[in-house]
Amino acid sequence: MRGLHADTGYLMYRLGLRSGQLFNTFLQESGLRLRHYALLRFLATSEGALQRELSTRLGYDPSAIVGLVDDLEKLGFAERRPSPDDRRSRIVVLTADGRGFLRDTDEAGLRVTNELLGPLDAAERETLHTLLQRVAEDGLT
């Protein structure tokens, strides 16, 4: 019988949990969680998105997206605006305050990543990142 650490899927699961714990700890002061941060990061790469698109792209339940966007709106980090393509729909966009929050958290995010990947040298980190991107692009789209 193989041990748990011989199972790549289990190792990825455990590292994902650890990464989430570290990110949630650093986000705790702001009152946000990793799910909020992921949504903000996604919005930073777009001109806005429908809530159903956010649900699909981030892999979150649609009802969770509503609450996350509500939280971010209360903080002034995101807002709902009429969609330019369909005035009946609303898109979620990142605000200037949301961009500022992301800039302010960049260094802390790097510290979390460095703590998690501490045993790896720079070349190994780059290789890991490249491999994870390839798996994610194939498996999470």
Short mmCIF file of N, CA and C in Angstrom, two decimals:
data_model
loop_
_atom_site.label_atom_id
_atom_site.label_comp_id
_atom_site.label_asym_id
_atom_site.label_seq_id
_atom_site.Cartn_x
_atom_site.Cartn_y
_atom_site.Cartn_z
N MET A 1 0.84 -1.18 0.00
CA MET A 1 0.00 0.00 0.00
C MET A 1 0.88 1.25 0.00
N ARG A 2 0.54 2.21 -0.83
CA ARG A 2 1.30 3.45 -0.91
C ARG A 2 0.92 4.38 0.24
N GLY A 3 1.88 5.16 0.69
CA GLY A 3 1.60 6.17 1.70
C GLY A 3 0.94 7.39 1.06
N LEU A 4 0.33 8.20 1.88
CA LEU A 4 -0.36 9.39 1.37
C LEU A 4 0.56 10.31 0.58
N HIS A 5 1.79 10.46 1.03
CA HIS A 5 2.70 11.37 0.36
C HIS A 5 3.21 10.82 -0.96
N ALA A 6 2.87 9.59 -1.29
CA ALA A 6 3.19 9.04 -2.61
C ALA A 6 2.10 9.39 -3.63
N ASP A 7 1.01 9.94 -3.16
CA ASP A 7 -0.13 10.28 -4.02
C ASP A 7 -0.06 11.78 -4.37
N THR A 8 0.22 12.09 -5.62
CA THR A 8 0.37 13.47 -6.07
C THR A 8 -0.90 14.28 -5.83
N GLY A 9 -2.05 13.70 -6.09
CA GLY A 9 -3.31 14.41 -5.87
C GLY A 9 -3.47 14.82 -4.42
N TYR A 10 -3.13 13.92 -3.51
CA TYR A 10 -3.24 14.24 -2.09
C TYR A 10 -2.26 15.36 -1.70
N LEU A 11 -1.04 15.29 -2.23
CA LEU A 11 -0.06 16.34 -1.93
C LEU A 11 -0.55 17.70 -2.43
N MET A 12 -1.13 17.72 -3.62
CA MET A 12 -1.66 18.98 -4.15
C MET A 12 -2.80 19.49 -3.27
N TYR A 13 -3.65 18.58 -2.83
CA TYR A 13 -4.75 18.95 -1.93
C TYR A 13 -4.21 19.56 -0.64
N ARG A 14 -3.23 18.90 -0.03
CA ARG A 14 -2.66 19.38 1.24
C ARG A 14 -1.97 20.73 1.07
N LEU A 15 -1.22 20.88 -0.04
CA LEU A 15 -0.56 22.16 -0.28
C LEU A 15 -1.58 23.26 -0.55
N GLY A 16 -2.67 22.92 -1.23
CA GLY A 16 -3.74 23.89 -1.44
C GLY A 16 -4.35 24.34 -0.12
N LEU A 17 -4.57 23.39 0.77
CA LEU A 17 -5.10 23.74 2.10
C LEU A 17 -4.14 24.65 2.84
N ARG A 18 -2.86 24.30 2.82
CA ARG A 18 -1.85 25.10 3.52
C ARG A 18 -1.76 26.50 2.93
N SER A 19 -1.77 26.58 1.61
CA SER A 19 -1.72 27.87 0.94
C SER A 19 -2.93 28.71 1.34
N GLY A 20 -4.11 28.10 1.35
CA GLY A 20 -5.33 28.81 1.76
C GLY A 20 -5.24 29.30 3.19
N GLN A 21 -4.71 28.47 4.08
CA GLN A 21 -4.56 28.88 5.48
C GLN A 21 -3.63 30.08 5.61
N LEU A 22 -2.50 30.03 4.91
CA LEU A 22 -1.54 31.14 4.98
C LEU A 22 -2.14 32.42 4.41
N PHE A 23 -2.81 32.33 3.26
CA PHE A 23 -3.43 33.51 2.67
C PHE A 23 -4.54 34.05 3.56
N ASN A 24 -5.35 33.18 4.12
CA ASN A 24 -6.43 33.65 4.99
C ASN A 24 -5.89 34.33 6.23
N THR A 25 -4.78 33.84 6.75
CA THR A 25 -4.16 34.46 7.92
C THR A 25 -3.70 35.88 7.59
N PHE A 26 -3.06 36.05 6.43
CA PHE A 26 -2.59 37.39 6.09
C PHE A 26 -3.74 38.32 5.72
N LEU A 27 -4.84 37.78 5.23
CA LEU A 27 -6.00 38.60 4.86
C LEU A 27 -6.90 38.92 6.06
N GLN A 28 -6.70 38.21 7.14
CA GLN A 28 -7.58 38.30 8.31
C GLN A 28 -7.79 39.74 8.78
N GLU A 29 -6.73 40.54 8.80
CA GLU A 29 -6.83 41.92 9.28
C GLU A 29 -7.82 42.75 8.47
N SER A 30 -7.90 42.45 7.18
CA SER A 30 -8.78 43.23 6.31
C SER A 30 -10.23 42.76 6.38
N GLY A 31 -10.46 41.62 6.99
CA GLY A 31 -11.80 41.06 7.05
C GLY A 31 -12.16 40.24 5.83
N LEU A 32 -11.21 40.10 4.92
CA LEU A 32 -11.44 39.31 3.72
C LEU A 32 -10.87 37.91 3.85
N ARG A 33 -11.29 37.06 2.92
CA ARG A 33 -10.79 35.69 2.86
C ARG A 33 -10.23 35.46 1.47
N LEU A 34 -9.63 34.31 1.28
CA LEU A 34 -9.00 33.97 0.01
C LEU A 34 -9.98 34.07 -1.16
N ARG A 35 -11.23 33.71 -0.94
CA ARG A 35 -12.22 33.79 -2.02
C ARG A 35 -12.42 35.24 -2.48
N HIS A 36 -12.42 36.18 -1.55
CA HIS A 36 -12.53 37.60 -1.91
C HIS A 36 -11.30 38.01 -2.73
N TYR A 37 -10.15 37.61 -2.24
CA TYR A 37 -8.88 37.95 -2.89
C TYR A 37 -8.84 37.40 -4.31
N ALA A 38 -9.26 36.16 -4.50
CA ALA A 38 -9.28 35.56 -5.83
C ALA A 38 -10.20 36.33 -6.76
N LEU A 39 -11.35 36.73 -6.25
CA LEU A 39 -12.30 37.49 -7.06
C LEU A 39 -11.69 38.84 -7.45
N LEU A 40 -11.06 39.51 -6.51
CA LEU A 40 -10.40 40.78 -6.81
C LEU A 40 -9.30 40.61 -7.85
N ARG A 41 -8.49 39.57 -7.68
CA ARG A 41 -7.41 39.31 -8.64
C ARG A 41 -7.98 39.05 -10.03
N PHE A 42 -9.07 38.32 -10.11
CA PHE A 42 -9.69 38.06 -11.41
C PHE A 42 -10.18 39.38 -12.02
N LEU A 43 -10.86 40.19 -11.22
CA LEU A 43 -11.38 41.45 -11.73
C LEU A 43 -10.26 42.38 -12.19
N ALA A 44 -9.09 42.27 -11.58
CA ALA A 44 -7.95 43.11 -11.97
C ALA A 44 -7.47 42.78 -13.38
N THR A 45 -7.83 41.63 -13.89
CA THR A 45 -7.39 41.23 -15.23
C THR A 45 -8.48 41.41 -16.27
N SER A 46 -9.59 42.05 -15.89
CA SER A 46 -10.70 42.18 -16.82
C SER A 46 -11.29 43.59 -16.72
N GLU A 47 -12.15 43.89 -17.66
CA GLU A 47 -12.89 45.16 -17.64
C GLU A 47 -14.19 45.02 -16.88
N GLY A 48 -14.37 43.89 -16.22
CA GLY A 48 -15.59 43.60 -15.50
C GLY A 48 -16.14 42.26 -15.95
N ALA A 49 -16.99 41.67 -15.15
CA ALA A 49 -17.54 40.36 -15.46
C ALA A 49 -18.92 40.21 -14.86
N LEU A 50 -19.77 39.48 -15.56
CA LEU A 50 -21.06 39.11 -15.01
C LEU A 50 -20.84 38.16 -13.84
N GLN A 51 -21.74 38.17 -12.88
CA GLN A 51 -21.59 37.29 -11.72
C GLN A 51 -21.55 35.82 -12.14
N ARG A 52 -22.35 35.45 -13.14
CA ARG A 52 -22.32 34.04 -13.57
C ARG A 52 -20.97 33.68 -14.19
N GLU A 53 -20.33 34.65 -14.86
CA GLU A 53 -18.99 34.41 -15.40
C GLU A 53 -17.98 34.22 -14.27
N LEU A 54 -18.10 35.05 -13.23
CA LEU A 54 -17.22 34.91 -12.07
C LEU A 54 -17.38 33.53 -11.45
N SER A 55 -18.61 33.08 -11.34
CA SER A 55 -18.88 31.76 -10.78
C SER A 55 -18.19 30.68 -11.60
N THR A 56 -18.34 30.75 -12.90
CA THR A 56 -17.74 29.75 -13.79
C THR A 56 -16.22 29.81 -13.76
N ARG A 57 -15.67 30.99 -13.89
CA ARG A 57 -14.21 31.14 -13.99
C ARG A 57 -13.49 30.81 -12.70
N LEU A 58 -14.11 31.15 -11.55
CA LEU A 58 -13.47 30.90 -10.27
C LEU A 58 -13.85 29.56 -9.66
N GLY A 59 -14.90 28.93 -10.20
CA GLY A 59 -15.33 27.63 -9.67
C GLY A 59 -16.11 27.74 -8.36
N TYR A 60 -16.73 28.89 -8.13
CA TYR A 60 -17.52 29.10 -6.92
C TYR A 60 -19.00 28.97 -7.24
N ASP A 61 -19.76 28.54 -6.27
CA ASP A 61 -21.20 28.46 -6.41
C ASP A 61 -21.76 29.86 -6.69
N PRO A 62 -22.74 29.97 -7.60
CA PRO A 62 -23.29 31.30 -7.90
C PRO A 62 -23.80 32.05 -6.67
N SER A 63 -24.39 31.35 -5.72
CA SER A 63 -24.88 32.04 -4.52
C SER A 63 -23.72 32.59 -3.68
N ALA A 64 -22.58 31.93 -3.72
CA ALA A 64 -21.40 32.43 -2.99
C ALA A 64 -20.88 33.72 -3.63
N ILE A 65 -20.95 33.80 -4.95
CA ILE A 65 -20.48 34.99 -5.66
C ILE A 65 -21.27 36.22 -5.23
N VAL A 66 -22.58 36.07 -5.08
CA VAL A 66 -23.42 37.20 -4.66
C VAL A 66 -22.92 37.75 -3.33
N GLY A 67 -22.68 36.89 -2.37
CA GLY A 67 -22.21 37.33 -1.06
C GLY A 67 -20.82 37.94 -1.11
N LEU A 68 -19.94 37.34 -1.90
CA LEU A 68 -18.58 37.88 -2.02
C LEU A 68 -18.60 39.28 -2.63
N VAL A 69 -19.40 39.45 -3.69
CA VAL A 69 -19.49 40.77 -4.33
C VAL A 69 -20.13 41.77 -3.36
N ASP A 70 -21.15 41.35 -2.63
CA ASP A 70 -21.75 42.23 -1.62
C ASP A 70 -20.69 42.70 -0.62
N ASP A 71 -19.87 41.77 -0.14
CA ASP A 71 -18.81 42.12 0.82
C ASP A 71 -17.84 43.13 0.22
N LEU A 72 -17.43 42.89 -1.02
CA LEU A 72 -16.45 43.76 -1.68
C LEU A 72 -17.05 45.14 -1.97
N GLU A 73 -18.35 45.17 -2.29
CA GLU A 73 -19.01 46.46 -2.50
C GLU A 73 -19.04 47.27 -1.21
N LYS A 74 -19.34 46.61 -0.09
CA LYS A 74 -19.39 47.32 1.20
C LYS A 74 -18.04 47.96 1.54
N LEU A 75 -16.95 47.30 1.13
CA LEU A 75 -15.62 47.83 1.38
C LEU A 75 -15.18 48.85 0.33
N GLY A 76 -15.97 48.97 -0.73
CA GLY A 76 -15.61 49.89 -1.81
C GLY A 76 -14.58 49.33 -2.78
N PHE A 77 -14.36 48.01 -2.75
CA PHE A 77 -13.35 47.38 -3.60
C PHE A 77 -13.89 46.94 -4.96
N ALA A 78 -15.19 46.80 -5.07
CA ALA A 78 -15.82 46.40 -6.32
C ALA A 78 -17.20 47.04 -6.37
N GLU A 79 -17.73 47.14 -7.57
CA GLU A 79 -19.09 47.65 -7.71
C GLU A 79 -19.77 47.00 -8.90
N ARG A 80 -21.09 46.96 -8.81
CA ARG A 80 -21.91 46.45 -9.91
C ARG A 80 -22.30 47.64 -10.79
N ARG A 81 -22.12 47.47 -12.10
CA ARG A 81 -22.49 48.51 -13.07
C ARG A 81 -23.33 47.89 -14.18
N PRO A 82 -24.13 48.70 -14.85
CA PRO A 82 -24.86 48.16 -16.00
C PRO A 82 -23.88 47.63 -17.05
N SER A 83 -24.21 46.50 -17.64
CA SER A 83 -23.38 45.92 -18.69
C SER A 83 -23.48 46.77 -19.94
N PRO A 84 -22.37 47.07 -20.60
CA PRO A 84 -22.45 47.85 -21.84
C PRO A 84 -23.15 47.08 -22.96
N ASP A 85 -23.16 45.76 -22.87
CA ASP A 85 -23.77 44.92 -23.91
C ASP A 85 -25.25 44.68 -23.68
N ASP A 86 -25.69 44.75 -22.42
CA ASP A 86 -27.08 44.45 -22.08
C ASP A 86 -27.44 45.21 -20.81
N ARG A 87 -28.15 46.28 -20.95
CA ARG A 87 -28.46 47.14 -19.81
C ARG A 87 -29.26 46.44 -18.71
N ARG A 88 -29.86 45.30 -19.03
CA ARG A 88 -30.59 44.56 -18.00
C ARG A 88 -29.63 43.78 -17.10
N SER A 89 -28.43 43.54 -17.58
CA SER A 89 -27.43 42.79 -16.81
C SER A 89 -26.48 43.77 -16.12
N ARG A 90 -25.86 43.28 -15.07
CA ARG A 90 -24.89 44.09 -14.33
C ARG A 90 -23.57 43.36 -14.31
N ILE A 91 -22.50 44.11 -14.52
CA ILE A 91 -21.17 43.53 -14.43
C ILE A 91 -20.53 43.99 -13.12
N VAL A 92 -19.60 43.21 -12.65
CA VAL A 92 -18.85 43.54 -11.44
C VAL A 92 -17.50 44.07 -11.90
N VAL A 93 -17.12 45.23 -11.40
CA VAL A 93 -15.84 45.83 -11.76
C VAL A 93 -15.04 46.17 -10.52
N LEU A 94 -13.74 46.16 -10.69
CA LEU A 94 -12.82 46.53 -9.62
C LEU A 94 -12.77 48.05 -9.54
N THR A 95 -12.80 48.58 -8.32
CA THR A 95 -12.71 50.03 -8.12
C THR A 95 -11.25 50.42 -7.89
N ALA A 96 -11.01 51.73 -7.85
CA ALA A 96 -9.66 52.23 -7.55
C ALA A 96 -9.22 51.75 -6.16
N ASP A 97 -10.14 51.74 -5.20
CA ASP A 97 -9.80 51.25 -3.86
C ASP A 97 -9.45 49.77 -3.89
N GLY A 98 -10.15 49.00 -4.73
CA GLY A 98 -9.83 47.58 -4.89
C GLY A 98 -8.44 47.38 -5.47
N ARG A 99 -8.09 48.20 -6.47
CA ARG A 99 -6.74 48.13 -7.05
C ARG A 99 -5.69 48.49 -6.01
N GLY A 100 -5.99 49.50 -5.21
CA GLY A 100 -5.07 49.88 -4.15
C GLY A 100 -4.89 48.77 -3.13
N PHE A 101 -5.98 48.12 -2.76
CA PHE A 101 -5.88 47.01 -1.82
C PHE A 101 -4.98 45.91 -2.39
N LEU A 102 -5.16 45.58 -3.66
CA LEU A 102 -4.32 44.55 -4.28
C LEU A 102 -2.85 44.96 -4.29
N ARG A 103 -2.57 46.21 -4.61
CA ARG A 103 -1.18 46.69 -4.58
C ARG A 103 -0.61 46.57 -3.17
N ASP A 104 -1.42 46.94 -2.19
CA ASP A 104 -0.96 46.88 -0.80
C ASP A 104 -0.72 45.45 -0.32
N THR A 105 -1.39 44.49 -0.92
CA THR A 105 -1.24 43.11 -0.47
C THR A 105 -0.23 42.32 -1.29
N ASP A 106 0.33 42.93 -2.34
CA ASP A 106 1.29 42.21 -3.18
C ASP A 106 2.46 41.66 -2.37
N GLU A 107 3.04 42.48 -1.53
CA GLU A 107 4.21 42.05 -0.75
C GLU A 107 3.84 40.92 0.22
N ALA A 108 2.70 41.05 0.87
CA ALA A 108 2.27 40.00 1.80
C ALA A 108 2.00 38.71 1.04
N GLY A 109 1.42 38.82 -0.15
CA GLY A 109 1.19 37.64 -0.97
C GLY A 109 2.49 36.94 -1.35
N LEU A 110 3.50 37.72 -1.66
CA LEU A 110 4.81 37.14 -1.97
C LEU A 110 5.41 36.45 -0.75
N ARG A 111 5.22 37.03 0.43
CA ARG A 111 5.72 36.39 1.65
C ARG A 111 5.05 35.04 1.87
N VAL A 112 3.74 34.98 1.64
CA VAL A 112 3.01 33.71 1.78
C VAL A 112 3.57 32.69 0.80
N THR A 113 3.74 33.09 -0.44
CA THR A 113 4.28 32.18 -1.46
C THR A 113 5.68 31.73 -1.08
N ASN A 114 6.50 32.66 -0.62
CA ASN A 114 7.87 32.30 -0.22
C ASN A 114 7.89 31.33 0.95
N GLU A 115 6.98 31.52 1.89
CA GLU A 115 6.90 30.59 3.02
C GLU A 115 6.49 29.20 2.55
N LEU A 116 5.52 29.15 1.69
CA LEU A 116 5.02 27.87 1.19
C LEU A 116 6.07 27.16 0.35
N LEU A 117 6.81 27.91 -0.47
CA LEU A 117 7.77 27.30 -1.38
C LEU A 117 9.21 27.40 -0.89
N GLY A 118 9.37 27.66 0.40
CA GLY A 118 10.70 27.81 1.00
C GLY A 118 11.71 26.74 0.65
N PRO A 119 11.31 25.46 0.60
CA PRO A 119 12.29 24.42 0.30
C PRO A 119 12.82 24.42 -1.15
N LEU A 120 12.21 25.19 -2.03
CA LEU A 120 12.60 25.18 -3.45
C LEU A 120 13.50 26.36 -3.79
N ASP A 121 14.46 26.13 -4.68
CA ASP A 121 15.26 27.25 -5.17
C ASP A 121 14.49 27.95 -6.30
N ALA A 122 15.04 29.03 -6.81
CA ALA A 122 14.35 29.86 -7.81
C ALA A 122 14.00 29.06 -9.07
N ALA A 123 14.92 28.25 -9.55
CA ALA A 123 14.66 27.47 -10.77
C ALA A 123 13.56 26.44 -10.53
N GLU A 124 13.56 25.82 -9.37
CA GLU A 124 12.52 24.84 -9.04
C GLU A 124 11.16 25.52 -8.92
N ARG A 125 11.14 26.71 -8.35
CA ARG A 125 9.88 27.46 -8.23
C ARG A 125 9.32 27.79 -9.61
N GLU A 126 10.19 28.22 -10.51
CA GLU A 126 9.76 28.54 -11.87
C GLU A 126 9.23 27.30 -12.59
N THR A 127 9.92 26.18 -12.41
CA THR A 127 9.47 24.92 -13.02
C THR A 127 8.12 24.51 -12.46
N LEU A 128 7.98 24.58 -11.15
CA LEU A 128 6.70 24.24 -10.52
C LEU A 128 5.58 25.14 -11.04
N HIS A 129 5.85 26.42 -11.11
CA HIS A 129 4.83 27.37 -11.58
C HIS A 129 4.42 27.05 -13.02
N THR A 130 5.39 26.78 -13.86
CA THR A 130 5.11 26.45 -15.26
C THR A 130 4.27 25.18 -15.36
N LEU A 131 4.62 24.17 -14.60
CA LEU A 131 3.87 22.91 -14.62
C LEU A 131 2.46 23.10 -14.08
N LEU A 132 2.31 23.84 -13.00
CA LEU A 132 0.98 24.09 -12.44
C LEU A 132 0.11 24.88 -13.41
N GLN A 133 0.71 25.85 -14.10
CA GLN A 133 -0.05 26.60 -15.11
C GLN A 133 -0.55 25.68 -16.21
N ARG A 134 0.29 24.79 -16.64
CA ARG A 134 -0.10 23.87 -17.72
C ARG A 134 -1.23 22.96 -17.28
N VAL A 135 -1.14 22.44 -16.07
CA VAL A 135 -2.22 21.58 -15.54
C VAL A 135 -3.49 22.39 -15.36
N ALA A 136 -3.36 23.59 -14.80
CA ALA A 136 -4.54 24.43 -14.55
C ALA A 136 -5.22 24.84 -15.85
N GLU A 137 -4.45 25.19 -16.87
CA GLU A 137 -5.02 25.61 -18.14
C GLU A 137 -5.80 24.47 -18.79
N ASP A 138 -5.33 23.26 -18.60
CA ASP A 138 -6.00 22.11 -19.19
C ASP A 138 -7.19 21.64 -18.34
N GLY A 139 -7.03 21.71 -17.02
CA GLY A 139 -8.02 21.12 -16.15
C GLY A 139 -9.01 22.07 -15.53
N LEU A 140 -8.77 23.38 -15.58
CA LEU A 140 -9.64 24.33 -14.89
C LEU A 140 -10.36 25.29 -15.83
N THR A 141 -10.26 25.06 -17.11
CA THR A 141 -10.94 25.98 -18.04
C THR A 141 -12.29 25.47 -18.44
#
